[in-house]
Short mmCIF file of N, CA and C and ligand atoms in Angstrom, two decimals:
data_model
loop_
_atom_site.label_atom_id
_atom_site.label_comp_id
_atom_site.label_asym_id
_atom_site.label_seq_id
_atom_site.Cartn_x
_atom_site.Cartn_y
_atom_site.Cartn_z
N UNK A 1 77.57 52.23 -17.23
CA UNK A 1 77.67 52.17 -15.77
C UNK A 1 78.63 53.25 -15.28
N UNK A 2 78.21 53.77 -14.38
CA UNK A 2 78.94 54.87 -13.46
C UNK A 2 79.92 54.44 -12.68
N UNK A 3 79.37 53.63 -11.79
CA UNK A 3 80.62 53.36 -11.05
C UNK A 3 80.53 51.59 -10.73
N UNK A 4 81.65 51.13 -9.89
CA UNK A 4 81.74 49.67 -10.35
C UNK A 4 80.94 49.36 -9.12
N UNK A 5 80.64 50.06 -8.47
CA UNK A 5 79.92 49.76 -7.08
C UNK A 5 78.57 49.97 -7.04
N UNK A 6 77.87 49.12 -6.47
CA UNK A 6 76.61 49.26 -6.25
C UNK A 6 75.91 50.52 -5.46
N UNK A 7 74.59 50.87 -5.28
CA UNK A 7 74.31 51.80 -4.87
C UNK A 7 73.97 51.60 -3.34
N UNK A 8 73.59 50.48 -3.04
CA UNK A 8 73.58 49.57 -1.85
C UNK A 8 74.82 49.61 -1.54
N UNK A 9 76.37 49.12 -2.13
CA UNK A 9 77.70 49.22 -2.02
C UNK A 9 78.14 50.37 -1.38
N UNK A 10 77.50 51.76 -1.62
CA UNK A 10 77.98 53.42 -1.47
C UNK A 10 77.12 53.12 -0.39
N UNK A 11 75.89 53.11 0.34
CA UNK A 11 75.48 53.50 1.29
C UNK A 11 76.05 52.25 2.23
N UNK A 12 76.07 51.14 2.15
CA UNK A 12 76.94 50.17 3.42
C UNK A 12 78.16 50.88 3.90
N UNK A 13 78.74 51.60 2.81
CA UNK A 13 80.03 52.31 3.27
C UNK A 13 80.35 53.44 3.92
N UNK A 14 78.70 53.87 3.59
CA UNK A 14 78.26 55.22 4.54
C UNK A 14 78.47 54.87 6.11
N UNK A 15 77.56 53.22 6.15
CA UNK A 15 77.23 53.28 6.66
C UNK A 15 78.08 52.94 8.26
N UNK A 16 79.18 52.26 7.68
CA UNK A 16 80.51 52.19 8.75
C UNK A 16 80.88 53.52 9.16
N UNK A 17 81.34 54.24 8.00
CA UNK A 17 81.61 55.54 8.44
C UNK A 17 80.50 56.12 9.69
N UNK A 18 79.44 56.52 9.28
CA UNK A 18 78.75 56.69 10.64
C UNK A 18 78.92 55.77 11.52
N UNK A 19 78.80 54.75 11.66
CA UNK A 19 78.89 53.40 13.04
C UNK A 19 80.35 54.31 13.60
N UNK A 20 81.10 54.47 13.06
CA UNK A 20 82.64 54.87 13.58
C UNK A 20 82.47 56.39 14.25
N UNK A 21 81.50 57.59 13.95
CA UNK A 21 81.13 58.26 14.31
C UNK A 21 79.95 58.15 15.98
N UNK A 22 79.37 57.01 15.45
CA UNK A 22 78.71 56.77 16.98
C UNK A 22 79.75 55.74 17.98
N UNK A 23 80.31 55.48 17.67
CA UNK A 23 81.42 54.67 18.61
C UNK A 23 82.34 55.67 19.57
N UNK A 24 82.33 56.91 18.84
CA UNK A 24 83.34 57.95 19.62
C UNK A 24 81.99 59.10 20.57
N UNK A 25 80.80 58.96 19.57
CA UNK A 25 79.32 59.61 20.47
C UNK A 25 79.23 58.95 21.87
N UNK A 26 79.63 57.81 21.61
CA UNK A 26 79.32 56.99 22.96
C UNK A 26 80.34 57.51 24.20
N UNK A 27 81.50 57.45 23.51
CA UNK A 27 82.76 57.55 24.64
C UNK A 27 82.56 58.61 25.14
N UNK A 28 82.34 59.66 24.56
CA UNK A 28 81.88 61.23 24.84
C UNK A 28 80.69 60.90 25.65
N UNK A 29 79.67 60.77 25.60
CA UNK A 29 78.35 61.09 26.88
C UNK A 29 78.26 60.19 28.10
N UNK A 30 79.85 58.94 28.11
CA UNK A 30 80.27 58.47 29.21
C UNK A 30 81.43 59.37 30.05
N UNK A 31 81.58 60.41 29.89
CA UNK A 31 82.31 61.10 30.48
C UNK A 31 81.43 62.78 30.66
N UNK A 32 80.46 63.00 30.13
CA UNK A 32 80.27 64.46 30.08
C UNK A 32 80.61 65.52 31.22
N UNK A 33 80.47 64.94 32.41
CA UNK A 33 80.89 65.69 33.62
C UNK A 33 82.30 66.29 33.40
N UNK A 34 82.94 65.53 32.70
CA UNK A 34 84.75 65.96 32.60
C UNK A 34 84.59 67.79 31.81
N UNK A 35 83.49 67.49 31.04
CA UNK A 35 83.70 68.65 29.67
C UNK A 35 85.40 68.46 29.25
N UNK A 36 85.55 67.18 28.93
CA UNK A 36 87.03 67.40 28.29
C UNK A 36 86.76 66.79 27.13
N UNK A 37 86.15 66.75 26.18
CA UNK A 37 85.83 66.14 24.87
C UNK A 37 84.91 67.32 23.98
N UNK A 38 84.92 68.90 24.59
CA UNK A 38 83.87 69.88 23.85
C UNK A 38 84.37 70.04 22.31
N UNK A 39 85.90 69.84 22.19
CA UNK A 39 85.59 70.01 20.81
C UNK A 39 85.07 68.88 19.71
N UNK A 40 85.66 67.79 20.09
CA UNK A 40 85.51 66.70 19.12
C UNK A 40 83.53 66.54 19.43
N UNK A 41 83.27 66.60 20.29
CA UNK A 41 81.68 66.59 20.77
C UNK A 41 81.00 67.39 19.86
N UNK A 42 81.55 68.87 19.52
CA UNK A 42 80.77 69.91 18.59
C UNK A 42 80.78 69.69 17.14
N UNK A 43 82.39 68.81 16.65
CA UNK A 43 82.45 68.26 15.54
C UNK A 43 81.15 67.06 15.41
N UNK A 44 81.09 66.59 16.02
CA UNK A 44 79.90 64.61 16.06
C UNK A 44 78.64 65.70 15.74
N UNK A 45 78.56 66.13 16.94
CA UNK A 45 77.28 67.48 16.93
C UNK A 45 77.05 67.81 15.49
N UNK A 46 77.98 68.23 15.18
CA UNK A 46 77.79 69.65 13.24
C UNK A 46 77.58 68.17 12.42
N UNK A 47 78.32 67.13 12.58
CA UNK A 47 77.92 65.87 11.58
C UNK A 47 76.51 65.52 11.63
N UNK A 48 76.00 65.41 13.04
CA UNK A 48 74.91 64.60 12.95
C UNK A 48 73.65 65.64 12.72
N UNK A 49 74.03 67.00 12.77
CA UNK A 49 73.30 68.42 12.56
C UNK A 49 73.08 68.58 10.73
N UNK A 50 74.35 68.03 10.13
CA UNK A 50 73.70 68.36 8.91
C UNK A 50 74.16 67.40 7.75
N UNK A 51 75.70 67.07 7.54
CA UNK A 51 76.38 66.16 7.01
C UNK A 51 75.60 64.84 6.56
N UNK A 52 75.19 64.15 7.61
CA UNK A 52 74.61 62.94 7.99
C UNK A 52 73.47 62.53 7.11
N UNK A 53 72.27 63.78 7.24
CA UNK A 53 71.09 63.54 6.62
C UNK A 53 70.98 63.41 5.21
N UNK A 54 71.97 63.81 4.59
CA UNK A 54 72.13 63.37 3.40
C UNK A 54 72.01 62.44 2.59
N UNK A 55 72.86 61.15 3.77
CA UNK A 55 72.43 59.62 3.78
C UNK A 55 71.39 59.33 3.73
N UNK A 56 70.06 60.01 4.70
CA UNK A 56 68.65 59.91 4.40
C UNK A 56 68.36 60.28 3.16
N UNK A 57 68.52 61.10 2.83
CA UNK A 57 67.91 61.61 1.51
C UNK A 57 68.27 60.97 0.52
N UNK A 58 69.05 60.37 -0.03
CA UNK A 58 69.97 58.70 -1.15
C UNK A 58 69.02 57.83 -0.43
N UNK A 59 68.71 57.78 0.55
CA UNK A 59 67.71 56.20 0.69
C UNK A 59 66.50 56.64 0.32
N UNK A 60 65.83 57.91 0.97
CA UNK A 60 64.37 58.63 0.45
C UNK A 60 64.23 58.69 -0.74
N UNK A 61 65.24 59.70 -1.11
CA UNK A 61 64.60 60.29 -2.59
C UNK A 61 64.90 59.10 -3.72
N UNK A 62 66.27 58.46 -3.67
CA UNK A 62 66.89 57.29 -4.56
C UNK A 62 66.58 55.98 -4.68
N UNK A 63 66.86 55.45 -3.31
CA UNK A 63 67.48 53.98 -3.48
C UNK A 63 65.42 53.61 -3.42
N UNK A 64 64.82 54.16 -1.94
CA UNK A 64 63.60 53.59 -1.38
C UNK A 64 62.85 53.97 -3.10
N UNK A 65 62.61 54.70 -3.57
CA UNK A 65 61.41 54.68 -4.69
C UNK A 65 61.69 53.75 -5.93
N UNK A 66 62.45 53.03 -5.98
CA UNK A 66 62.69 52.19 -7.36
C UNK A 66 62.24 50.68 -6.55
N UNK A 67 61.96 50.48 -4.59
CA UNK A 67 61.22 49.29 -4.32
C UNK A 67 59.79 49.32 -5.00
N UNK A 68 59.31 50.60 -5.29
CA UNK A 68 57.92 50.64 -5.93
C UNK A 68 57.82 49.44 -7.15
N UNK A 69 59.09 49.38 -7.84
CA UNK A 69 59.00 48.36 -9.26
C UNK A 69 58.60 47.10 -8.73
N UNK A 70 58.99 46.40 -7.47
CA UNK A 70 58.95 45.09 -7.22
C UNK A 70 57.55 44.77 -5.34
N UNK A 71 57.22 45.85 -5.35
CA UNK A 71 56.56 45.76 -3.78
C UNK A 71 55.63 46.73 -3.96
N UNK A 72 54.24 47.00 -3.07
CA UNK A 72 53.77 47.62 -3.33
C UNK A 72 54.10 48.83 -2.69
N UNK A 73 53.28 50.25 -3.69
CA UNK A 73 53.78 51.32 -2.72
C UNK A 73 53.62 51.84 -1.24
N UNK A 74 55.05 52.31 -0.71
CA UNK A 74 54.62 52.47 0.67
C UNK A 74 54.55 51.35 1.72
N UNK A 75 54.56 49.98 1.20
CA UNK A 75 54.43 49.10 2.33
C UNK A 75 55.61 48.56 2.73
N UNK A 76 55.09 47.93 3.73
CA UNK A 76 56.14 46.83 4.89
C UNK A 76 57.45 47.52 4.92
N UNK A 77 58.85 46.86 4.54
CA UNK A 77 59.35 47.54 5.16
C UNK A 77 60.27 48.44 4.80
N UNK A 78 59.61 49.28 3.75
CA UNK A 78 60.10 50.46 3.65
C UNK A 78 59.55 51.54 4.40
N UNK A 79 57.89 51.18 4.82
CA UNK A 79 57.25 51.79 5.83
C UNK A 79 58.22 51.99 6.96
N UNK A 80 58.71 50.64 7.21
CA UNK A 80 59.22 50.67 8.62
C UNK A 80 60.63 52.06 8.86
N UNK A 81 61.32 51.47 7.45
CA UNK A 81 62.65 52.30 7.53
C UNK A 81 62.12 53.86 7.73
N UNK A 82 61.15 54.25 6.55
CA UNK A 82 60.76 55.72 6.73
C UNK A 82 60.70 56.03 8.11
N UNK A 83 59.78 55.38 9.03
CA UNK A 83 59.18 55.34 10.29
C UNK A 83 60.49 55.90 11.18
N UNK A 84 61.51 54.38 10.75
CA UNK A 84 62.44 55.01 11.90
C UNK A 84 63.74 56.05 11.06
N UNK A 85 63.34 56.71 9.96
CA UNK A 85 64.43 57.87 10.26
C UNK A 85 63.46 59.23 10.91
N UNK A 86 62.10 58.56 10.65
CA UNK A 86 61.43 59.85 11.54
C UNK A 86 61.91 60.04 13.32
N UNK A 87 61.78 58.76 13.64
CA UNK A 87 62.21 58.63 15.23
C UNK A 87 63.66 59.51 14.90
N UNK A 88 64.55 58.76 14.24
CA UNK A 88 65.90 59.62 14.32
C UNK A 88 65.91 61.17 14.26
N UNK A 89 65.08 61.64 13.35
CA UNK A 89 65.33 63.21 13.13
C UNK A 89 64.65 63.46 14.24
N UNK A 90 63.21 63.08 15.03
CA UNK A 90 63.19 63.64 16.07
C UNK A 90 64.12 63.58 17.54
N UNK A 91 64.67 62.64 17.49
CA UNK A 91 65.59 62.47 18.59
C UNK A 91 66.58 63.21 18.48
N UNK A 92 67.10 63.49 17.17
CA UNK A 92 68.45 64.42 17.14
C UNK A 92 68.27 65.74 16.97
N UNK A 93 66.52 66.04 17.09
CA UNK A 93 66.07 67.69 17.56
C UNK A 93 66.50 67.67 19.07
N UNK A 94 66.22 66.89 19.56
CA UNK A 94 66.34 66.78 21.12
C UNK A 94 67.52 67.03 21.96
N UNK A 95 68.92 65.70 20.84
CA UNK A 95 69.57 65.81 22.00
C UNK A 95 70.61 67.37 21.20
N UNK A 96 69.89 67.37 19.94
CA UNK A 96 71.44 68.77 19.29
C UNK A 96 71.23 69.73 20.41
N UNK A 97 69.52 70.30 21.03
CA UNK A 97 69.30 71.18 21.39
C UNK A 97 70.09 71.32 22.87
N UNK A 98 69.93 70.14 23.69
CA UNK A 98 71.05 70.19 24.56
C UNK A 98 72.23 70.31 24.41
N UNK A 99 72.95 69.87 23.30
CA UNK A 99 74.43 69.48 23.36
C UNK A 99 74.49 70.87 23.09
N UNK A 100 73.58 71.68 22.41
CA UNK A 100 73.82 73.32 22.01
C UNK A 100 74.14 74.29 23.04
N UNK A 101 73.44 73.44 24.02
CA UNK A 101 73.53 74.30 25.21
C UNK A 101 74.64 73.91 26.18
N UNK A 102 74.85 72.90 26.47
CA UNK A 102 76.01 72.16 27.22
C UNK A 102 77.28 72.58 26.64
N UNK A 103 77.25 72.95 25.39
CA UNK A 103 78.62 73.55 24.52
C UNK A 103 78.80 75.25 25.17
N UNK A 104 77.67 75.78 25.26
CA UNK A 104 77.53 76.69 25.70
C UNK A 104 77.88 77.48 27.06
N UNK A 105 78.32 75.87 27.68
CA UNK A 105 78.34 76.70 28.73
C UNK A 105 77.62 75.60 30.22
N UNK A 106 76.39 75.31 30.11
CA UNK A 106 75.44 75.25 30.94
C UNK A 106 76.01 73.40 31.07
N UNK A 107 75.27 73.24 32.72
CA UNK A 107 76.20 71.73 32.94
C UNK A 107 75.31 71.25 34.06
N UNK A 108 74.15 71.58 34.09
CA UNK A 108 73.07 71.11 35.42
C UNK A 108 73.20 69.66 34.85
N UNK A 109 72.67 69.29 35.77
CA UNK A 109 72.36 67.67 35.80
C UNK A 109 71.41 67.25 34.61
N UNK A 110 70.20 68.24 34.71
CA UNK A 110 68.98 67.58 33.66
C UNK A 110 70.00 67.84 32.40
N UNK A 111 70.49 68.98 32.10
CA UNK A 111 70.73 69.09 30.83
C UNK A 111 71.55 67.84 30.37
N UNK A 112 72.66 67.83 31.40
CA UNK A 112 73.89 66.08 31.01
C UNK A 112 73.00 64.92 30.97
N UNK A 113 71.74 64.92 31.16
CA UNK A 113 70.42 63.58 31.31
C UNK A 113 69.95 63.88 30.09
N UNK A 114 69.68 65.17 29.67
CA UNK A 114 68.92 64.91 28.26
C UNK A 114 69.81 64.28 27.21
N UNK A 115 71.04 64.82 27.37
CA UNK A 115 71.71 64.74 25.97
C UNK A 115 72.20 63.16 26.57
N UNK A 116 72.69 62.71 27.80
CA UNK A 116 72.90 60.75 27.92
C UNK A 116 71.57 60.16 27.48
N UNK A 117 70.42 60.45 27.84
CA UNK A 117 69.25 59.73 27.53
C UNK A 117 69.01 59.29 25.47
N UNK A 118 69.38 60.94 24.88
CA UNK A 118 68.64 61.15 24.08
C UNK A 118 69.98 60.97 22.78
N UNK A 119 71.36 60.73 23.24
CA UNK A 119 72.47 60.49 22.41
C UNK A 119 72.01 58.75 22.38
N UNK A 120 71.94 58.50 23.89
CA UNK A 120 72.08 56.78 23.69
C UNK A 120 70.78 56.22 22.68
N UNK A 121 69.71 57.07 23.12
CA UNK A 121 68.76 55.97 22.41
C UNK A 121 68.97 55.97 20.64
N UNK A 122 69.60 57.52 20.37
CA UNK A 122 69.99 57.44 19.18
C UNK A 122 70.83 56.84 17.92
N UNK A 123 71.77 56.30 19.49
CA UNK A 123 73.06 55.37 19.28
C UNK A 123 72.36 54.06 18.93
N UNK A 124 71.82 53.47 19.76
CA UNK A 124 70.72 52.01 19.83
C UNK A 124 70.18 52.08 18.55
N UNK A 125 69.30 53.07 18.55
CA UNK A 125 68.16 53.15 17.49
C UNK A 125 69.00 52.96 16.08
N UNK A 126 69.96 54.06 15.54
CA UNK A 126 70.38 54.13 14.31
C UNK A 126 71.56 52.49 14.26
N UNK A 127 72.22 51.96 15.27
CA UNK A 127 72.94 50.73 15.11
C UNK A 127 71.68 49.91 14.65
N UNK A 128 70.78 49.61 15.16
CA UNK A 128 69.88 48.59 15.04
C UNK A 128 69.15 48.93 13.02
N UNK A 129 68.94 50.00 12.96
CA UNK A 129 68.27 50.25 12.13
C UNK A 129 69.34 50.12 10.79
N UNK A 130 70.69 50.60 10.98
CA UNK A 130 71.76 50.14 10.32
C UNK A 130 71.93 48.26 9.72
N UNK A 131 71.85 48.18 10.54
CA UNK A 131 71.84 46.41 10.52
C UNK A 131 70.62 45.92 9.64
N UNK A 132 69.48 46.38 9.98
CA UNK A 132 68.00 46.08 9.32
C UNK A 132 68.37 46.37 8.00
N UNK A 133 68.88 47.60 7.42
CA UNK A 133 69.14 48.19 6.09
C UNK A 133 70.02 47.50 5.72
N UNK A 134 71.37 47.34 5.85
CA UNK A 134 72.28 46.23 5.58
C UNK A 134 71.99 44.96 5.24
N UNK A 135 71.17 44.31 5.95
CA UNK A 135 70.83 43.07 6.71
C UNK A 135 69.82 42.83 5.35
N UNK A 136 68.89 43.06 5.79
CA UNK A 136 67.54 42.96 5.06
C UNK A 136 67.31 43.91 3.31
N UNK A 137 66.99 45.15 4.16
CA UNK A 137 66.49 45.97 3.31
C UNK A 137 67.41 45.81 1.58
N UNK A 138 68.92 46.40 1.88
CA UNK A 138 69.92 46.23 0.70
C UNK A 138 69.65 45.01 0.28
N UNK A 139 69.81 43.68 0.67
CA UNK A 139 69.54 42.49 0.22
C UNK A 139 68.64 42.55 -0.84
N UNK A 140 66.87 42.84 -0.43
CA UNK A 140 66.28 43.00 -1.08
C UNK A 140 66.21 44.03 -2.55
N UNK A 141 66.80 44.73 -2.39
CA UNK A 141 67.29 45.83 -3.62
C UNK A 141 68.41 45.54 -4.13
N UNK A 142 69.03 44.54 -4.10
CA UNK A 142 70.38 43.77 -4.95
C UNK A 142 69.22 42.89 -5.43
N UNK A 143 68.50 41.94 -4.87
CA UNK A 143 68.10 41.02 -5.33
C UNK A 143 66.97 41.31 -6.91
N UNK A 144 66.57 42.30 -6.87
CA UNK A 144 65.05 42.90 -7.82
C UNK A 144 65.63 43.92 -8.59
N UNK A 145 66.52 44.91 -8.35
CA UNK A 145 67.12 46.04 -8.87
C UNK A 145 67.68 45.36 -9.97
N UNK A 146 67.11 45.94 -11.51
CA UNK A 146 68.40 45.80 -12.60
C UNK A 146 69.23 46.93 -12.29
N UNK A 147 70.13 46.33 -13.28
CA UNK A 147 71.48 47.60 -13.91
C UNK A 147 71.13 48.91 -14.28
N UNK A 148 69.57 49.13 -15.02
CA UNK A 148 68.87 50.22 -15.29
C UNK A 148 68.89 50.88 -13.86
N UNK A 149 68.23 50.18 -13.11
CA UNK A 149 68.06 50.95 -11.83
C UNK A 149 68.86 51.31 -10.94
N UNK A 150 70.07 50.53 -11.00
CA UNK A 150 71.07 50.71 -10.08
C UNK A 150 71.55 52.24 -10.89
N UNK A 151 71.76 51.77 -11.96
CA UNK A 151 72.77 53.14 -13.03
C UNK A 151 71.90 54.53 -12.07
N UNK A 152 70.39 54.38 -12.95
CA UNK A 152 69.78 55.69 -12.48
C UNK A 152 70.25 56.14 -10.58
N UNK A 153 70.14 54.80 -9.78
CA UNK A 153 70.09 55.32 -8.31
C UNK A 153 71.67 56.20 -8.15
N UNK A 154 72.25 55.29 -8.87
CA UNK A 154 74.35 55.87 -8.46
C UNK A 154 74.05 56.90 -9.29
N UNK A 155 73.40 57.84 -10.24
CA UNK A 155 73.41 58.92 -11.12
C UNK A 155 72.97 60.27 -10.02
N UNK A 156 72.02 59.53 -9.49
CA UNK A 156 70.79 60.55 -8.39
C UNK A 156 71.75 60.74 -7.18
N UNK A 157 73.18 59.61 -6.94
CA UNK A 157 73.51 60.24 -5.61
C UNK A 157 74.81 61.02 -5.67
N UNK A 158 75.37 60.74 -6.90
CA UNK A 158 76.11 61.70 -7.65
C UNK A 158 75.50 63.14 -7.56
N UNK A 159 74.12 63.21 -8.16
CA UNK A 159 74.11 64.75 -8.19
C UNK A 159 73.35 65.25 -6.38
N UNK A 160 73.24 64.41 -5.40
CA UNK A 160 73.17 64.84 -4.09
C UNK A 160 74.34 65.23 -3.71
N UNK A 161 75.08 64.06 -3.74
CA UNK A 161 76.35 64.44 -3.54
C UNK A 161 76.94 66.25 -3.61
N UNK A 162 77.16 66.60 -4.72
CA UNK A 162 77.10 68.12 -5.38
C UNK A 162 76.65 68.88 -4.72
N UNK A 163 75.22 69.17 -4.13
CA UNK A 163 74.53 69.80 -3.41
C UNK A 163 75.11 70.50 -2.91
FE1 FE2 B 201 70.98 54.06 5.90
#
């Protein structure tokens, strides 16, 4: 065994860390008119731009393909999870592209609407979907996962990790 923690254990812990990252997303696009939050805003921005997805990729490439041993492939609700990190990556094409520009400089109204519209639903979406994975999903992969599988998943996010 690699480490004393589960692989479910490493991503729940991810997964606060981000929750703590959207808690300060929020405070920021309740004020945007101020522009007094551009730097910590460009930091959340560069996290959720590249840092972040990583986490996807330990549930894609790792944790989600060893449900194949106990469920069939592709269904229920790993379908679902895939589904919604697709919503996520498209939403966070949306609102980076504004916040790219609002950093930039530019402060019309639509632009401060795209990035409130398209931060919040992101905020909603990934809390809710957080909880489902926590909630549900991990459950189910503690419950069916041997030690074989856990070892291999904590081996695979070790070498993401590296990347
Ligand atoms: Fe996750």
């Amino acid at each position: 065994m690699i480490d004393t923690k589960k692989p479910t254990e490493m991503l729940k812990d991810e997964h606060q860390a981000v929750l703590k990252k959207l808690a300060a997303f929020e405070k920021i696009i309740g004020r945007l008119d101020k522009r007094e939050d551009l730097a910590e805003l460009k930091e959340l921005a560069a996290f959720f731009q590249t840092e972040f997805w990583g986490h996807f990729d330990k549930e894609e490439q790792a944790l989600f393909p060893e449900f194949d041993s106990f469920m069939p492939h592709g269904a229920g609700p790993i379908a679902v999870m895939l589904e919604e990190h697709r919503v996520l990556r498209d939403t966070n094409e949306v609102m980076q592209e504004a916040i790219g520009r609002y950093l930039a400089g530019t402060n019309d109204q639509a632009t401060l609407k795209t990035i409130t519209d398209n931060v919040s639903h992101f905020i909603g979406f990934l809390r809710s979907h957080i909880n489902k994975e926590d909630g549900i999903l991990f459950a189910m992969a503690d419950m069916h996962l041997d030690q074989r599988q856990n070892d291999k998943v904590a081996r695979l996010f070790l070498e993401m990790d590296k990347r």
